Amino acid sequence: MVASVPPPAAGPLPYHLLCLLRDRGATSRAELAGQLGDPRARVLGEIDALIAAGLVREAGPAASRGGRRSTLVELSPDLRFAAVDLGASSIDVEITDGRLEPVAGYSEPAEIRSGPKAVLQRLGEILAKLKADGAYQRLQAIGIGVPGPVSYRDGVPVSPPIMPGWDRYPVRDVLAREHACPVVVDNDVNIMAIGERHGGVAHSVDNLLFLKLGTGIGCGIYLGGEVYRGTDGCAGDIGHIQLDGHGQVCACGNVGCLEAVFSGAALTRDALAAARAGTSPALAERLAAGSPVSAQDVADGAAEGDATCVRLIRDGGHQVGTVLAGLVSFINPSMIVVGGGLAGLGHVLLAEIRSVVYRRSLPLATGNLPIVMSELGPRAGVVGAAVLASDLAYGRQER
Amino acid sequence: MVASVPPPAAGPLPYHLLCLLRDRGATSRAELAGQLGDPRARVLGEIDALIAAGLVREAGPAASRGGRRSTLVELSPDLRFAAVDLGASSIDVEITDGRLEPVAGYSEPAEIRSGPKAVLQRLGEILAKLKADGAYQRLQAIGIGVPGPVSYRDGVPVSPPIMPGWDRYPVRDVLAREHACPVVVDNDVNIMAIGERHGGVAHSVDNLLFLKLGTGIGCGIYLGGEVYRGTDGCAGDIGHIQLDGHGQVCACGNVGCLEAVFSGAALTRDALAAARAGTSPALAERLAAGSPVSAQDVADGAAEGDATCVRLIRDGGHQVGTVLAGLVSFINPSMIVVGGGLAGLGHVLLAEIRSVVYRRSLPLATGNLPIVMSELGPRAGVVGAAVLASDLAYGRQER
């Protein structure tokens, strides 16, 4: 995972100290020593070393608890991470401070299909602009998500179906050289799951499924509190699970895949058909107005009570729920979070997904299973990328 | 996991030492010290402590490698574990030595439905008989698998559907009190997966799915080299994943579950129907001879070229493969092992399962994915139960 530039702090104790300061903010030396299992003198010594390294600074006296006053320490205000979420047709960038609070952000459309050189060059320009604007002087680390399978260890995409030219392209090493900092590369759905677990509704959940319903469909997986990426980095690729052996032909060449039946792309197709057939007054109106029919139009139509729009969403929720019910029986998760663009279809979608999962899965597996909407929405990806970047810079060691 | 009687050795170093001796047999002190990351003096001190505790003994001089001769040490020959596999209608018991080699075994039919008191009393009688026969003087630990979900931490079955009277029955504590040794309780499919990974075809595989095809269907899961049991202990319950919304009604109340379509019970039902309808000469002959039609008859009929028997197996393999293909896309495993009674249907079944998985799952996930038959067969369960018992006695700490 570590690029050629070594992380500033290695070993578990500094990592745990820096994470505590990341997640809790300014904390007294005494409290830090109390929180960690290590001997007090070692903790205090490490804090001094982190101050000397410029990662941590003193932040005044702590509130008195009787006895000698402890001093507060906090992360250096100069720490900066770049968090990048490359989508099929978008770049989202956030610059954060050491506590992962955003200090600047930028988004623009970008076609991943234009290849790694063009996309990473554009990313370089965006980062240079943010630097020129004063968002950072130097980066501690970069975290980046890409819309395809990734070899996490090697920092490269692996056989990504919608990313021509990216197969085994050394994304991590190219960015690390260019920006002189360590870089971590992961799948876009994984970074959303990481974001939601760090700063969203799934805070610290052990066994989490994060379902991304967007143009495509994928699933981020946390098991035992760790991201699970699979043997080849393609775990969670549930968009091609077969629902119907005689259904829609999928781009992958099989028939009846979940993505072919319900996804952003499939919904746009079905909505356009409904608009043309005149079965949906709401959608026909959009089409007549000359605007392209989108998933948002279906959501709006459903909110206006258009029966076809409601049916499209419920049918889709049913299909997603059917796949999810099997996964729940298989993996017995503690929570399911639904995110991605189609999460905008709202509670009609969620109600249908819940209904199928609660009816179909083993009662023991669903008794205490919340199925909820993402809290972070479109920011989930960059939040997760920032978490990965900080974990790397703060010296996390992979098991 | 630990019962009231503490394990004889606690802490990671003694555990690793004992596991090395379990898995490699007699080993020189020098080699043991070399194998472990700990300081040499500490390792040698721990070996002496284990000898003093009666768990390890000296076994003569090691082969000379120049310099001072090291002495061999090995596990005490008196160590004994009891490994128990409770099935829906059977009890299998093995007594093993410290290296998990069987020293005695016993199997008999037993209905799990007769309840915990009757079944555990019978287990007590079997163990007493084995003791009287000299198989052991005292047990270091007992490992036991039961055919239903288990709270591994609490050592109790949890809402097991085919085990009336067992819900939250304190199996671990009752056995621990009775036999004055620590006890570990797990699901029957998990112990088969553990057995196959320890002593079978899946040796040390990181991400393993062990598919048990028996009267019912279940899946044992290893992820990152650890058994994954799920939030409520019911991970791997794939028998009720829906294949067909208009299919066979299942005992669980839903329709089209994998188990309702293909399993030991479903195959017996379909074979009997084929025998009665006269579509299968081979099965009709068995029925006419007055014997009950079984899965083995279907296997025999297929071997004789009976087309209906071949079709029953291939249809079943197709259904199993369809569910498995989805799980492969989701979890991206390193290996799939097929075991349980229906594994006796042989290569026709395996070929069909492979065909569907290799066609349906993501190519990246199947490129290096072996799908193979269990090597341990009906012994997989007791081997896994013995591994769990020894892990407990040797001081493994759960993460």
Short mmCIF file of C-alpha atoms in Angstrom, two decimals, chain A residues 149 158 207 209 219 221 223 228-238 240-242 254-255 257 326-327 329-334 359-360 362 364-365 399, chain B residues 149 158 207 209 219 221 223 228-238 240-242 254-255 257 326-327 329-334 359-360 362 364-365 399:
data_model
loop_
_atom_site.label_atom_id
_atom_site.label_comp_id
_atom_site.label_asym_id
_atom_site.label_seq_id
_atom_site.Cartn_x
_atom_site.Cartn_y
_atom_site.Cartn_z
CA PRO A 149 -11.79 -3.33 -9.43
CA VAL A 158 -7.40 -4.51 -12.52
CA ASN A 207 -20.36 -5.89 9.46
CA LEU A 209 -22.94 -3.58 3.43
CA CYS A 219 -21.50 -3.08 -2.79
CA ILE A 221 -18.22 -4.58 2.42
CA LEU A 223 -16.51 -7.43 7.91
CA TYR A 228 -13.15 -6.68 2.73
CA ARG A 229 -11.88 -6.42 -0.85
CA GLY A 230 -11.81 -10.05 -1.99
CA THR A 231 -9.10 -12.23 -3.47
CA ASP A 232 -8.76 -10.17 -6.67
CA GLY A 233 -10.06 -6.84 -5.39
CA CYS A 234 -13.46 -7.28 -7.00
CA ALA A 235 -15.60 -8.26 -4.01
CA GLY A 236 -18.95 -6.47 -3.97
CA ASP A 237 -19.51 -6.58 -7.71
CA ILE A 238 -23.17 -7.44 -7.30
CA HIS A 240 -24.11 -8.78 -12.43
CA ILE A 241 -25.88 -11.17 -10.10
CA GLN A 242 -28.58 -12.85 -12.16
CA ASN A 254 -25.21 -12.28 -19.74
CA VAL A 255 -28.98 -11.85 -19.34
CA CYS A 257 -28.21 -9.10 -14.38
CA GLY A 326 -29.68 -13.45 -0.60
CA LEU A 327 -26.63 -11.50 0.50
CA SER A 329 -28.77 -14.68 4.37
CA PHE A 330 -25.20 -15.31 3.25
CA ILE A 331 -23.24 -12.70 5.19
CA ASN A 332 -25.54 -11.82 8.15
CA PRO A 333 -24.53 -8.13 8.28
CA SER A 334 -25.14 -5.66 11.13
CA ARG A 359 -39.74 -11.06 4.11
CA ARG A 360 -37.13 -13.17 2.32
CA LEU A 362 -33.64 -15.58 7.60
CA LEU A 364 -32.48 -14.36 12.80
CA ALA A 365 -30.42 -12.31 10.31
CA ARG A 399 -3.09 -6.84 8.46
CA PRO B 149 -27.00 -21.12 14.00
CA VAL B 158 -29.69 -19.52 18.54
CA ASN B 207 -10.96 -16.74 1.36
CA LEU B 209 -16.40 -21.01 0.70
CA CYS B 219 -21.99 -22.51 3.46
CA ILE B 221 -17.00 -19.00 5.17
CA LEU B 223 -12.33 -14.59 4.99
CA TYR B 228 -16.58 -15.57 9.43
CA ARG B 229 -19.72 -16.29 11.44
CA GLY B 230 -21.81 -13.15 10.89
CA THR B 231 -23.45 -10.69 13.25
CA ASP B 232 -25.87 -13.25 14.72
CA GLY B 233 -23.90 -16.42 14.01
CA CYS B 234 -26.02 -17.33 11.00
CA ALA B 235 -23.77 -16.32 8.10
CA GLY B 236 -23.70 -18.91 5.33
CA ASP B 237 -27.37 -19.84 5.54
CA ILE B 238 -27.73 -19.96 1.78
CA HIS B 240 -33.07 -20.14 1.62
CA ILE B 241 -31.77 -17.87 -1.09
CA GLN B 242 -34.56 -17.55 -3.63
CA ASN B 254 -41.16 -18.90 1.25
CA VAL B 255 -41.18 -20.26 -2.30
CA CYS B 257 -35.59 -21.45 -1.96
CA GLY B 326 -23.90 -14.60 -7.19
CA LEU B 327 -21.90 -15.33 -4.05
CA SER B 329 -19.38 -12.06 -7.62
CA PHE B 330 -20.13 -10.73 -4.15
CA ILE B 331 -17.29 -12.19 -2.07
CA ASN B 332 -14.56 -12.96 -4.66
CA PRO B 333 -13.28 -16.09 -2.88
CA SER B 334 -9.96 -17.90 -3.47
CA ARG B 359 -20.14 -18.52 -17.15
CA ARG B 360 -22.09 -16.26 -14.79
CA LEU B 362 -17.24 -11.81 -13.16
CA LEU B 364 -11.80 -11.43 -12.81
CA ALA B 365 -13.32 -13.33 -9.87
CA ARG B 399 -9.81 -11.31 17.76
#
